[in-house]
Amino acid sequence: MTRVQRARFIQTLAVGITGAAAVFIIAAALFLLVYIVVRGLPGISWAFLTESPSGQMKEGGIYPVIVGTLYLIAFTALFSLPVGVAAGIYLSEYAARGPATRAIRLAISNMAGVPSIVYGLFGLALFVILLDFGKSILAGALTLACLTMPVIITATEEALRQIPSDLRQASLALGATRWRTIYRIVLPAAGPGIVTGSILGLSRAAGETAPILFTAAVYYKRQLPDSIFSDVMALPYHIYILATQVTGRPDDIIWGTALVLVAGVTLLSVLAAAWRSRQRRKVRW
Amino acid sequence: MVTENQQTIRGSFELKDVSVTYGVETAIAGVSMDIPPNAVTALIGPSGCGKSTLLRCLNRMNDELGNATVGGRILLDGVDVYAKEYDPVELRTKVGQVFQKPNPFPMTIYDNVAYGPRTQGIRKRAQLDEVVERSLTRSALWGEVKKDLKKHAFELSGGQQQRLCIARALATEPEVVLMDEPASSLDPISTQQIEDTIAELKENVTIVIVTHNMQQAARISDLTAFMLRETMEAPAFLVEVGETRAMFTNPGDKRTEAYITGRFG
Ligand SMILES: Nc1ncnc2c1ncn2[C@@H]1O[C@H](COP(=O)(O)OP(=O)(O)OP(=O)(O)O)[C@@H](O)[C@H]1O
Ligand SMILES: [Mg+2]
């Protein structure tokens, strides 16, 4: 082989390998989605979505389970969004480049790398036992918030970084303070990016089992939660329980629950993406 | 520079031995000059000679860069604007700036112009309406946009956006407006409109403009300052400053002559 022939061969090989990887990813994602839909659909019905489990969990619906997850995610958002967005603003707009800031960034990326079961243990120790919140929506949401925070901080920082410094300069040059520049100019422009990133983080939290295992989720509960100190049923935990603890696995219910979880999370991301592209068309620079 | 009518005519700068250091590198040093009120002063010189740097000293935008230290003294109407107790936020309401690239905010035309006054706490609709109309009139944009002030600023052409930015800067009633190559990204007609606007504005504001266009400097400025950085080892300095007409017909320094006749830079 001449050198040119060899170069051409390597080139073809590179296209082939990277292309195959891309096709593999798409196929895997598609297969996963189709499989969940096919296995899940038979279990889905109006009654499934609106009734409580019955008959040793092998019959009935998952209404309280859906409600439990909705509560957990709503409170997770309530706790993690303000703090995460504020920290992201601080890092992007105020913090001077230096060892302290680098240490904070390192801490955040480490936090993102901690296994979720460790967050579960941490939540048990701090929120359930030490602060005495018990196994509750409050303790579970706080634990999930710790898990989600790094994602929100990073998303906020990224979104703020995308805003051209031109706009900040223009605002400062008009006699606006830094804070006014941030909340009147930078934040509105970065809003869509922040929201999309945060929703991604929250959808991950919605599907986590380990953090709520010791802090919020229960096996079975007749009534709906009546305060943030109630424990709850939750979608991922419900799947885990049905698949491992119930004799004679009720497949339709397991896969139906999985489909509800995936559909909910997907719906959130699609809504976020749609909203973002609408904002983008309004706000371009 | 102390004259009797300093009470009424405002917006004169005195620079005394001004220097700017970025980190460890001194970009400009030893700049002393007077900028007279209600006149156009042009800053010219080759790329990298510190024109933008000097301009940013006048509204303390260098403070925002984080790595710049300014030395010497800069007096606005006799007051040291780098004094400890002097608030840069207040300075910037007196000294406005127009940037090289039009940079309207992603909001309506009206909200763009009203941004400065609102920042100063003006909330009354009638008062804002009046400021918006006056500012847009002064920047020669009113006629084109008065029917759709609610239109998004990004729907304007580049030249219109730049005139919007001028209106936005005028809305705080500044004494001085700094312009850093305000027409360099615009077509000839828009450039002409900006130059006409500048000529009218100098009736009651001081204008300091950076330009690479010698004809433009000759056309619109009363005073010209020529800056130069001869080697990368030494900081840039002010070669000379004088009346534009004199400088362009009979430059005092042969480096100035070489630059304005286009032999370098
Ligand atoms: N933010 C900054 N940090 C570090 N150095 C800077 C910064 N801004 C400018 N400089 C340096 O200062 C010197 C002068 O730059 P400046 O932008 O003021 O020149 P200029 O005359 O405006 O050039 P141009 O005509 O290309 O706009 C250059 O050597 C530049 O590298
Ligand atoms: Mg410049």
Coordinates of C-alpha atoms and ligand atoms in Angstrom, one line a residue:
Chain A
M1 CA 0.0 0.0 0.0
T2 CA 1.3 3.4 -0.8
R3 CA 1.1 6.2 1.8
V4 CA -1.9 7.8 0.1
Q5 CA -3.8 4.5 -0.1
R6 CA -3.0 3.8 3.6
A7 CA -4.3 7.3 4.6
R8 CA -7.4 6.7 2.6
F9 CA -8.0 3.3 4.2
I10 CA -7.6 4.8 7.7
Q11 CA -9.9 7.5 6.8
T12 CA -12.6 5.0 5.6
L13 CA -12.0 3.0 8.8
A14 CA -12.5 6.1 11.0
V15 CA -15.8 7.0 9.3
G16 CA -16.9 3.4 9.6
I17 CA -16.1 3.1 13.3
T18 CA -17.5 6.4 14.5
G19 CA -20.5 6.0 12.3
A20 CA -21.2 2.5 13.7
A21 CA -21.0 3.9 17.2
A22 CA -23.5 6.6 16.4
V23 CA -25.9 4.0 14.8
F24 CA -25.5 1.8 17.8
I25 CA -26.5 4.6 20.2
I26 CA -29.6 5.5 18.2
A27 CA -30.6 1.8 18.0
A28 CA -30.1 1.3 21.7
A29 CA -32.2 4.3 22.6
L30 CA -34.9 3.4 20.2
F31 CA -35.0 -0.2 21.3
L32 CA -35.2 0.8 25.0
L33 CA -38.0 3.2 24.3
V34 CA -40.0 0.8 22.1
Y35 CA -39.5 -2.0 24.5
I36 CA -40.8 0.0 27.4
V37 CA -43.8 1.1 25.4
V38 CA -44.6 -2.4 24.2
R39 CA -44.3 -4.0 27.6
G40 CA -45.9 -1.1 29.4
L41 CA -49.0 -0.3 27.3
P42 CA -51.0 -3.5 28.2
G43 CA -51.0 -2.4 31.9
I44 CA -52.1 1.2 31.2
S45 CA -55.8 2.2 31.6
W46 CA -57.7 4.9 33.2
A47 CA -58.3 2.8 36.3
F48 CA -54.5 2.2 36.4
L49 CA -53.8 5.9 36.6
T50 CA -56.6 6.8 39.1
E51 CA -56.9 3.9 41.5
S52 CA -54.8 2.6 44.5
P53 CA -53.0 -0.7 44.4
S54 CA -55.0 -3.6 45.7
G55 CA -54.9 -7.4 46.1
Q56 CA -51.3 -7.6 47.6
M57 CA -50.1 -5.0 45.0
K58 CA -50.9 -7.4 42.2
E59 CA -54.0 -5.5 41.2
G60 CA -55.3 -2.0 41.0
G61 CA -53.6 1.2 39.9
I62 CA -50.7 3.5 40.9
Y63 CA -52.5 6.7 41.7
P64 CA -50.9 7.4 45.1
V65 CA -47.5 6.4 43.6
I66 CA -47.8 9.1 40.9
V67 CA -48.9 11.6 43.5
G68 CA -46.0 10.8 45.8
T69 CA -43.5 11.3 43.0
L70 CA -45.1 14.6 42.0
Y71 CA -44.8 15.8 45.6
L72 CA -41.2 14.7 45.9
I73 CA -40.2 16.5 42.6
A74 CA -42.2 19.6 43.4
F75 CA -40.5 20.1 46.7
T76 CA -37.1 19.1 45.2
A77 CA -37.5 21.9 42.7
L78 CA -38.6 24.3 45.4
F79 CA -35.5 23.6 47.5
S80 CA -32.9 23.1 44.8
L81 CA -33.8 25.8 42.2
P82 CA -33.3 29.0 44.3
V83 CA -30.1 27.8 45.9
G84 CA -28.7 26.2 42.7
V85 CA -29.5 29.2 40.5
A86 CA -28.2 31.7 43.1
A87 CA -24.9 29.7 43.4
G88 CA -24.6 29.5 39.6
I89 CA -25.1 33.3 39.3
Y90 CA -22.5 33.8 42.0
L91 CA -19.9 31.6 40.3
S92 CA -20.5 33.1 36.8
E93 CA -21.0 36.8 37.6
Y94 CA -19.3 37.6 40.9
A95 CA -16.7 35.1 41.9
A96 CA -13.2 36.2 41.0
R97 CA -11.0 33.7 39.2
G98 CA -8.8 32.2 41.9
P99 CA -8.0 29.2 44.0
A100 CA -11.2 29.7 46.1
T101 CA -13.4 29.6 43.0
R102 CA -11.6 26.7 41.6
A103 CA -12.1 24.8 44.9
I104 CA -15.8 25.5 44.8
R105 CA -16.0 24.2 41.2
L106 CA -14.1 21.1 42.2
A107 CA -16.5 20.5 45.1
I108 CA -19.5 20.9 42.8
S109 CA -18.2 18.4 40.2
N110 CA -17.3 16.0 43.0
M111 CA -20.8 16.3 44.4
A112 CA -22.1 15.4 41.0
G113 CA -20.0 12.3 41.1
V114 CA -21.1 11.0 44.4
P115 CA -23.2 7.7 44.0
S116 CA -26.9 8.3 44.8
I117 CA -27.0 5.6 47.4
V118 CA -24.4 7.7 49.4
Y119 CA -26.8 10.6 49.2
G120 CA -29.5 8.3 50.5
L121 CA -27.3 7.5 53.5
F122 CA -26.4 11.1 54.0
G123 CA -30.1 12.1 53.9
L124 CA -30.9 9.4 56.4
A125 CA -28.2 10.6 58.8
L126 CA -28.9 14.3 58.5
F127 CA -32.5 14.9 57.6
V128 CA -34.3 11.8 58.9
I129 CA -32.4 11.2 62.1
L130 CA -30.4 14.3 63.2
L131 CA -32.9 16.9 62.1
D132 CA -35.7 14.5 63.1
F133 CA -37.9 15.0 60.0
G134 CA -38.5 11.3 59.9
K135 CA -39.1 9.4 56.7
S136 CA -41.0 12.1 54.9
I137 CA -41.5 14.1 51.7
L138 CA -39.4 16.8 53.4
A139 CA -36.4 14.6 54.0
G140 CA -36.7 12.9 50.6
A141 CA -37.0 16.2 48.7
L142 CA -34.0 17.7 50.6
T143 CA -31.9 14.6 49.8
L144 CA -32.9 14.8 46.1
A145 CA -32.2 18.5 46.2
C146 CA -28.6 17.8 47.2
L147 CA -28.3 15.4 44.3
T148 CA -29.9 17.9 41.8
M149 CA -28.1 21.0 43.0
P150 CA -24.8 20.4 41.1
V151 CA -26.7 19.9 37.9
I152 CA -28.7 23.1 38.3
I153 CA -25.6 25.1 39.3
T154 CA -23.7 23.9 36.3
A155 CA -26.7 24.5 34.0
T156 CA -27.1 28.0 35.3
E157 CA -23.4 28.8 34.9
E158 CA -23.3 27.5 31.4
A159 CA -26.5 29.4 30.4
L160 CA -25.1 32.7 31.9
R161 CA -21.8 32.2 30.1
Q162 CA -23.6 32.1 26.8
I163 CA -24.9 35.6 27.2
P164 CA -22.6 38.0 25.2
S165 CA -20.5 40.3 27.5
D166 CA -21.6 43.1 25.2
L167 CA -25.0 43.2 26.9
R168 CA -23.5 43.3 30.4
Q169 CA -21.1 46.2 29.3
A170 CA -24.0 48.1 27.8
S171 CA -26.0 47.9 31.0
L172 CA -23.1 48.8 33.2
A173 CA -22.2 51.7 31.0
L174 CA -25.7 53.1 31.5
G175 CA -25.1 53.3 35.2
A176 CA -26.7 50.1 36.2
T177 CA -25.2 48.2 39.1
R178 CA -24.0 44.6 38.6
W179 CA -27.1 43.2 40.3
R180 CA -29.5 45.2 38.2
T181 CA -27.5 44.1 35.1
I182 CA -27.9 40.5 36.2
Y183 CA -31.6 40.5 37.0
R184 CA -32.8 42.8 34.3
I185 CA -30.6 41.8 31.4
V186 CA -28.6 38.6 31.9
L187 CA -31.1 36.4 33.8
P188 CA -34.0 37.0 31.4
A189 CA -31.8 36.2 28.4
A190 CA -30.4 33.1 30.1
G191 CA -33.7 31.9 31.5
P192 CA -34.5 29.3 28.8
G193 CA -31.1 27.6 29.2
I194 CA -31.4 27.6 33.0
V195 CA -34.9 26.1 32.9
T196 CA -33.9 23.4 30.4
G197 CA -30.8 22.4 32.4
S198 CA -32.8 22.3 35.6
I199 CA -35.5 20.2 34.2
L200 CA -33.0 17.7 33.0
G201 CA -31.6 17.5 36.6
L202 CA -35.1 17.2 38.1
S203 CA -36.1 14.4 35.7
R204 CA -33.0 12.5 36.8
A205 CA -34.1 13.0 40.4
A206 CA -37.6 11.8 39.6
G207 CA -36.2 8.4 38.5
E208 CA -33.8 7.9 41.4
T209 CA -34.6 5.1 43.9
A210 CA -31.6 5.1 46.2
P211 CA -31.8 8.6 47.7
I212 CA -35.5 8.1 48.7
L213 CA -35.0 4.5 49.8
F214 CA -34.3 5.5 53.5
T215 CA -35.6 9.0 53.5
A216 CA -39.1 9.1 52.0
A217 CA -40.4 6.1 50.1
V218 CA -42.7 3.4 51.6
Y219 CA -43.8 0.1 50.4
Y220 CA -47.5 0.6 50.7
K221 CA -49.6 3.4 52.0
R222 CA -53.4 3.7 51.9
Q223 CA -53.9 7.4 52.2
L224 CA -52.4 10.2 50.1
P225 CA -49.8 12.3 52.0
D226 CA -51.4 15.1 54.0
S227 CA -48.3 17.1 55.0
I228 CA -44.6 17.3 54.1
F229 CA -43.9 15.1 57.1
S230 CA -45.8 12.2 55.5
D231 CA -44.0 9.4 53.9
V232 CA -45.0 8.5 50.4
M233 CA -45.0 5.9 47.7
A234 CA -42.9 6.8 44.6
L235 CA -42.6 5.5 41.1
P236 CA -39.0 4.2 41.0
Y237 CA -39.3 2.6 44.4
H238 CA -42.6 1.0 43.4
I239 CA -41.0 -0.7 40.4
Y240 CA -38.2 -1.9 42.6
I241 CA -40.6 -3.3 45.2
L242 CA -42.9 -5.0 42.6
A243 CA -39.9 -6.5 40.8
T244 CA -38.1 -7.9 43.8
Q245 CA -40.5 -8.2 46.8
V246 CA -43.8 -9.3 45.4
T247 CA -44.2 -13.0 44.7
G248 CA -45.4 -13.8 41.2
R249 CA -44.2 -10.6 39.6
P250 CA -47.1 -8.6 38.2
D251 CA -45.4 -7.7 34.9
D252 CA -48.1 -5.5 33.5
I253 CA -48.1 -3.3 36.6
I254 CA -44.3 -3.1 36.7
W255 CA -43.9 -2.1 33.1
G256 CA -47.0 0.1 33.2
T257 CA -45.4 2.0 36.1
A258 CA -42.1 2.2 34.2
L259 CA -43.9 3.6 31.2
V260 CA -45.6 6.2 33.3
L261 CA -42.3 7.3 34.8
V262 CA -40.5 7.5 31.4
A263 CA -43.5 9.2 29.8
G264 CA -43.6 11.8 32.5
V265 CA -39.9 12.6 32.4
T266 CA -40.0 12.7 28.5
L267 CA -42.9 15.0 28.6
L268 CA -41.1 17.4 30.8
S269 CA -38.0 17.5 28.6
V270 CA -40.1 17.9 25.5
L271 CA -42.0 20.8 27.0
A272 CA -38.8 22.4 28.1
A273 CA -37.2 22.0 24.7
A274 CA -40.3 23.4 23.0
W275 CA -40.4 26.4 25.3
R276 CA -36.8 27.0 24.8
S277 CA -36.9 27.0 21.0
R278 CA -39.8 29.5 21.2
Q279 CA -37.8 31.8 23.5
R280 CA -34.8 31.4 21.2
R281 CA -36.8 32.7 18.3
K282 CA -37.8 35.7 20.4
V283 CA -34.3 36.3 21.9
R284 CA -31.4 36.1 19.5
W285 CA -28.2 38.0 19.4
Chain B
M1 CA -9.1 74.8 32.1
V2 CA -11.0 76.7 34.8
T3 CA -13.2 79.2 33.0
E4 CA -16.1 81.4 34.2
N5 CA -18.8 79.5 32.4
Q6 CA -17.8 76.1 33.8
Q7 CA -21.0 76.4 35.9
T8 CA -23.2 76.2 32.8
I9 CA -21.1 74.3 30.3
R10 CA -20.3 70.9 31.7
G11 CA -18.5 67.8 30.4
S12 CA -14.9 68.7 30.2
F13 CA -12.2 66.2 31.1
E14 CA -8.6 66.9 32.3
L15 CA -6.2 63.9 32.1
K16 CA -3.0 64.1 34.0
D17 CA -0.3 61.5 33.5
V18 CA -2.8 58.7 33.0
S19 CA -1.5 55.2 32.7
V20 CA -3.3 51.8 32.5
T21 CA -1.7 48.5 33.4
Y22 CA -3.3 45.1 32.6
G23 CA -1.9 42.7 35.1
V24 CA 1.8 43.4 34.7
E25 CA 1.7 44.9 31.2
T26 CA 1.4 48.6 31.0
A27 CA -0.7 49.4 27.9
I28 CA -0.6 53.2 28.0
A29 CA 1.4 55.7 30.1
G30 CA 1.9 59.4 30.6
V31 CA -1.2 60.6 28.8
S32 CA -2.0 64.2 29.7
M33 CA -4.6 66.1 27.7
D34 CA -7.7 68.3 28.0
I35 CA -11.0 67.3 26.5
P36 CA -13.1 70.5 26.0
P37 CA -16.8 70.6 26.5
N38 CA -19.4 70.6 23.7
A39 CA -16.8 69.5 21.1
V40 CA -15.8 66.3 19.3
T41 CA -12.4 64.9 20.3
A42 CA -11.1 62.1 18.1
L43 CA -8.7 59.4 19.3
I44 CA -6.7 58.0 16.4
G45 CA -3.7 55.6 16.2
P46 CA -2.8 52.1 14.9
S47 CA -4.5 49.0 16.3
G48 CA -3.5 48.1 19.8
C49 CA -2.2 51.6 20.7
G50 CA -4.7 51.8 23.6
K51 CA -7.4 54.0 22.2
S52 CA -10.2 51.8 23.7
T53 CA -8.2 51.5 26.9
L54 CA -8.0 55.3 27.3
L55 CA -11.7 55.7 26.4
R56 CA -12.7 53.2 29.1
C57 CA -10.8 55.2 31.7
L58 CA -13.3 58.1 31.2
N59 CA -16.3 56.1 32.4
R60 CA -14.3 53.7 34.6
M61 CA -15.4 50.7 32.5
N62 CA -11.8 49.5 33.0
D63 CA -12.9 48.8 36.6
E64 CA -15.1 46.0 35.3
L65 CA -12.4 44.1 33.6
G66 CA -10.9 43.0 36.9
N67 CA -7.3 43.1 35.8
A68 CA -6.8 46.8 35.0
T69 CA -5.1 49.4 37.2
V70 CA -5.4 53.1 36.3
G71 CA -2.8 55.6 37.4
G72 CA -2.7 59.4 37.2
R73 CA -5.6 61.7 37.6
I74 CA -8.8 62.2 35.6
L75 CA -11.0 65.1 36.4
L76 CA -14.5 65.6 35.1
D77 CA -15.5 69.3 35.5
G78 CA -12.7 69.6 38.1
V79 CA -13.7 66.5 40.1
D80 CA -11.4 63.5 40.4
V81 CA -13.5 60.6 39.1
Y82 CA -11.1 58.0 40.5
A83 CA -11.3 59.4 44.0
K84 CA -12.2 56.8 46.6
E85 CA -15.6 58.2 47.4
Y86 CA -16.6 58.7 43.7
D87 CA -19.2 56.1 42.7
P88 CA -18.5 54.7 39.2
V89 CA -22.2 54.0 38.8
E90 CA -22.9 57.7 39.1
L91 CA -20.1 58.6 36.8
R92 CA -21.7 56.4 34.1
T93 CA -24.9 58.4 34.2
K94 CA -22.9 61.5 33.3
V95 CA -20.6 59.7 30.8
G96 CA -22.4 57.5 28.4
Q97 CA -20.9 55.0 26.0
V98 CA -21.7 53.7 22.5
F99 CA -19.9 50.5 21.5
Q100 CA -18.3 49.3 18.3
K101 CA -20.9 46.6 17.6
P102 CA -24.5 47.7 18.0
N103 CA -25.6 46.0 21.3
P104 CA -29.3 46.7 21.9
F105 CA -30.8 44.7 24.8
P106 CA -33.2 41.8 23.8
M107 CA -36.3 43.9 24.5
T108 CA -38.5 46.5 22.7
I109 CA -37.2 49.7 21.3
Y110 CA -39.0 51.6 24.0
D111 CA -37.6 49.5 26.8
N112 CA -34.1 49.9 25.4
V113 CA -34.2 53.7 25.6
A114 CA -36.1 53.7 28.9
Y115 CA -33.5 51.4 30.5
G116 CA -31.2 54.1 31.8
P117 CA -33.9 56.4 33.2
R118 CA -35.7 53.4 34.8
T119 CA -32.3 52.5 36.4
Q120 CA -32.3 55.9 37.9
G121 CA -35.8 55.3 39.4
I122 CA -38.0 57.1 36.9
R123 CA -41.3 55.2 36.8
K124 CA -43.9 57.7 35.6
R125 CA -45.1 56.7 32.2
A126 CA -45.5 60.2 30.9
Q127 CA -42.0 61.2 31.9
L128 CA -40.6 58.0 30.3
D129 CA -42.5 58.6 27.1
E130 CA -41.1 62.1 26.9
V131 CA -37.5 60.9 27.5
V132 CA -37.9 58.2 24.9
E133 CA -39.2 60.6 22.3
R134 CA -36.5 63.2 23.0
S135 CA -33.7 60.7 22.9
L136 CA -34.8 59.0 19.7
T137 CA -35.2 62.4 18.1
R138 CA -31.7 63.4 19.1
S139 CA -30.3 60.2 17.6
A140 CA -32.3 60.8 14.4
L141 CA -34.3 57.6 14.7
W142 CA -37.7 58.9 16.0
G143 CA -39.2 59.3 12.5
E144 CA -38.5 55.7 11.6
V145 CA -39.7 54.0 14.7
K146 CA -42.3 56.3 16.4
K147 CA -45.1 54.0 15.0
D148 CA -43.7 50.8 16.5
L149 CA -41.9 51.5 19.7
K150 CA -43.1 48.1 20.9
K151 CA -41.2 46.4 18.2
H152 CA -38.3 44.2 19.3
A153 CA -35.0 46.0 18.9
F154 CA -33.5 43.1 17.0
E155 CA -35.9 43.7 14.1
L156 CA -34.0 47.0 13.3
S157 CA -31.2 47.2 10.8
G158 CA -27.6 47.4 12.0
G159 CA -27.5 51.2 11.4
Q160 CA -30.9 51.7 13.2
Q161 CA -29.7 49.5 16.1
Q162 CA -26.6 51.7 16.5
R163 CA -28.7 54.9 16.5
L164 CA -30.9 53.1 19.1
C165 CA -27.8 52.6 21.2
I166 CA -27.0 56.3 20.9
A167 CA -30.5 57.2 22.0
R168 CA -30.2 54.7 24.9
A169 CA -27.0 56.4 25.9
L170 CA -28.6 59.9 25.6
A171 CA -31.6 59.0 27.7
T172 CA -29.7 59.5 31.0
E173 CA -28.9 63.1 29.8
P174 CA -25.1 62.5 29.9
E175 CA -22.6 65.4 29.7
V176 CA -20.2 63.2 27.7
V177 CA -20.7 60.4 25.2
L178 CA -17.9 58.1 24.5
M179 CA -17.9 56.3 21.1
D180 CA -15.6 53.4 20.3
E181 CA -15.6 53.1 16.5
P182 CA -19.4 53.5 16.4
A183 CA -19.7 53.2 12.6
S184 CA -17.0 50.6 11.8
S185 CA -19.6 47.8 11.3
L186 CA -22.0 50.0 9.3
D187 CA -22.7 50.7 5.7
P188 CA -21.8 54.2 4.2
I189 CA -25.4 55.6 4.5
S190 CA -25.7 54.5 8.1
T191 CA -22.2 55.9 8.8
Q192 CA -23.3 59.2 7.3
Q193 CA -26.4 59.3 9.5
I194 CA -24.3 58.6 12.6
E195 CA -21.9 61.4 11.6
D196 CA -24.8 63.8 11.2
T197 CA -26.1 62.8 14.6
I198 CA -22.7 63.5 16.2
A199 CA -22.5 66.9 14.6
E200 CA -25.9 67.9 16.1
L201 CA -25.2 66.3 19.5
K202 CA -22.1 68.3 20.1
E203 CA -24.3 71.4 20.5
N204 CA -24.8 70.2 24.1
V205 CA -22.7 67.2 24.8
T206 CA -19.0 66.4 24.7
I207 CA -18.1 63.6 22.4
V208 CA -15.0 61.5 22.5
I209 CA -14.8 59.2 19.5
V210 CA -12.3 56.5 18.5
T211 CA -12.0 56.0 14.8
H212 CA -9.7 54.2 12.3
N213 CA -11.1 56.3 9.5
M214 CA -8.9 59.4 8.9
Q215 CA -11.5 61.1 6.7
Q216 CA -14.1 60.6 9.4
A217 CA -11.8 62.1 12.0
A218 CA -11.1 65.1 9.7
R219 CA -14.9 65.5 8.9
I220 CA -16.4 65.4 12.4
S221 CA -13.8 66.2 15.0
D222 CA -12.7 69.5 16.5
L223 CA -9.7 68.1 18.3
T224 CA -7.6 65.1 17.4
A225 CA -5.3 63.0 19.7
F226 CA -2.8 60.7 18.1
M227 CA -1.6 57.7 20.1
L228 CA 1.2 55.3 19.3
R229 CA 2.9 52.3 20.6
E230 CA 6.3 52.1 19.1
T231 CA 7.5 48.8 20.5
M232 CA 5.8 46.0 22.4
E233 CA 8.2 46.5 25.3
A234 CA 7.2 50.1 26.0
P235 CA 3.6 51.3 26.7
A236 CA 1.7 53.4 24.2
F237 CA 1.8 57.2 24.6
L238 CA 0.1 60.3 23.3
V239 CA 2.2 61.7 20.4
E240 CA 0.2 64.9 20.1
V241 CA -3.1 66.4 20.5
G242 CA -4.4 69.5 18.8
E243 CA -7.0 71.1 16.6
T244 CA -8.0 68.7 13.9
R245 CA -7.6 71.1 11.0
A246 CA -4.1 72.1 12.0
M247 CA -3.2 68.5 12.7
F248 CA -4.4 67.3 9.3
T249 CA -2.9 70.1 7.3
N250 CA 0.3 70.6 9.2
P251 CA 1.1 67.9 11.7
G252 CA 3.6 68.8 14.3
D253 CA 5.2 65.4 14.5
K254 CA 6.5 63.4 11.6
R255 CA 5.0 60.2 13.0
T256 CA 1.6 61.8 13.0
E257 CA 2.1 62.8 9.4
A258 CA 3.1 59.3 8.4
Y259 CA 0.0 57.9 10.1
I260 CA -2.6 60.2 8.7
T261 CA -1.2 60.0 5.2
G262 CA -1.4 56.2 5.5
R263 CA 2.2 55.3 5.6
F264 CA 1.7 53.0 8.5
G265 CA -0.9 51.7 10.9
Ligands
LIG1 N1 -8.9 43.4 29.0 C1 -7.6 43.4 28.7 N2 -6.7 42.6 29.3 C2 -5.4 42.6 29.0 N3 -4.9 43.4 28.1 C3 -5.7 44.2 27.4 C4 -7.1 44.3 27.6 N4 -7.7 45.1 26.8 C5 -6.6 45.6 26.0 N5 -5.5 45.1 26.4 C6 -4.1 45.4 25.8 O1 -3.9 46.7 25.8 C7 -3.4 47.2 24.6 C8 -4.3 48.3 24.0 O2 -5.5 47.7 23.6 P1 -6.7 48.6 23.1 O3 -7.9 47.6 22.9 O4 -6.9 49.7 24.1 O5 -6.2 49.1 21.8 P2 -7.0 49.9 20.6 O6 -6.1 51.1 20.3 O7 -8.4 50.2 21.0 O8 -6.9 48.9 19.4 P3 -8.0 48.7 18.2 O9 -7.8 49.8 17.3 O10 -7.5 47.4 17.6 O11 -9.3 48.6 18.8 C9 -3.2 46.0 23.7 O12 -1.9 45.5 23.8 C10 -4.2 45.0 24.3 O13 -3.6 43.7 24.2
MG2 MG -10.3 49.5 20.3

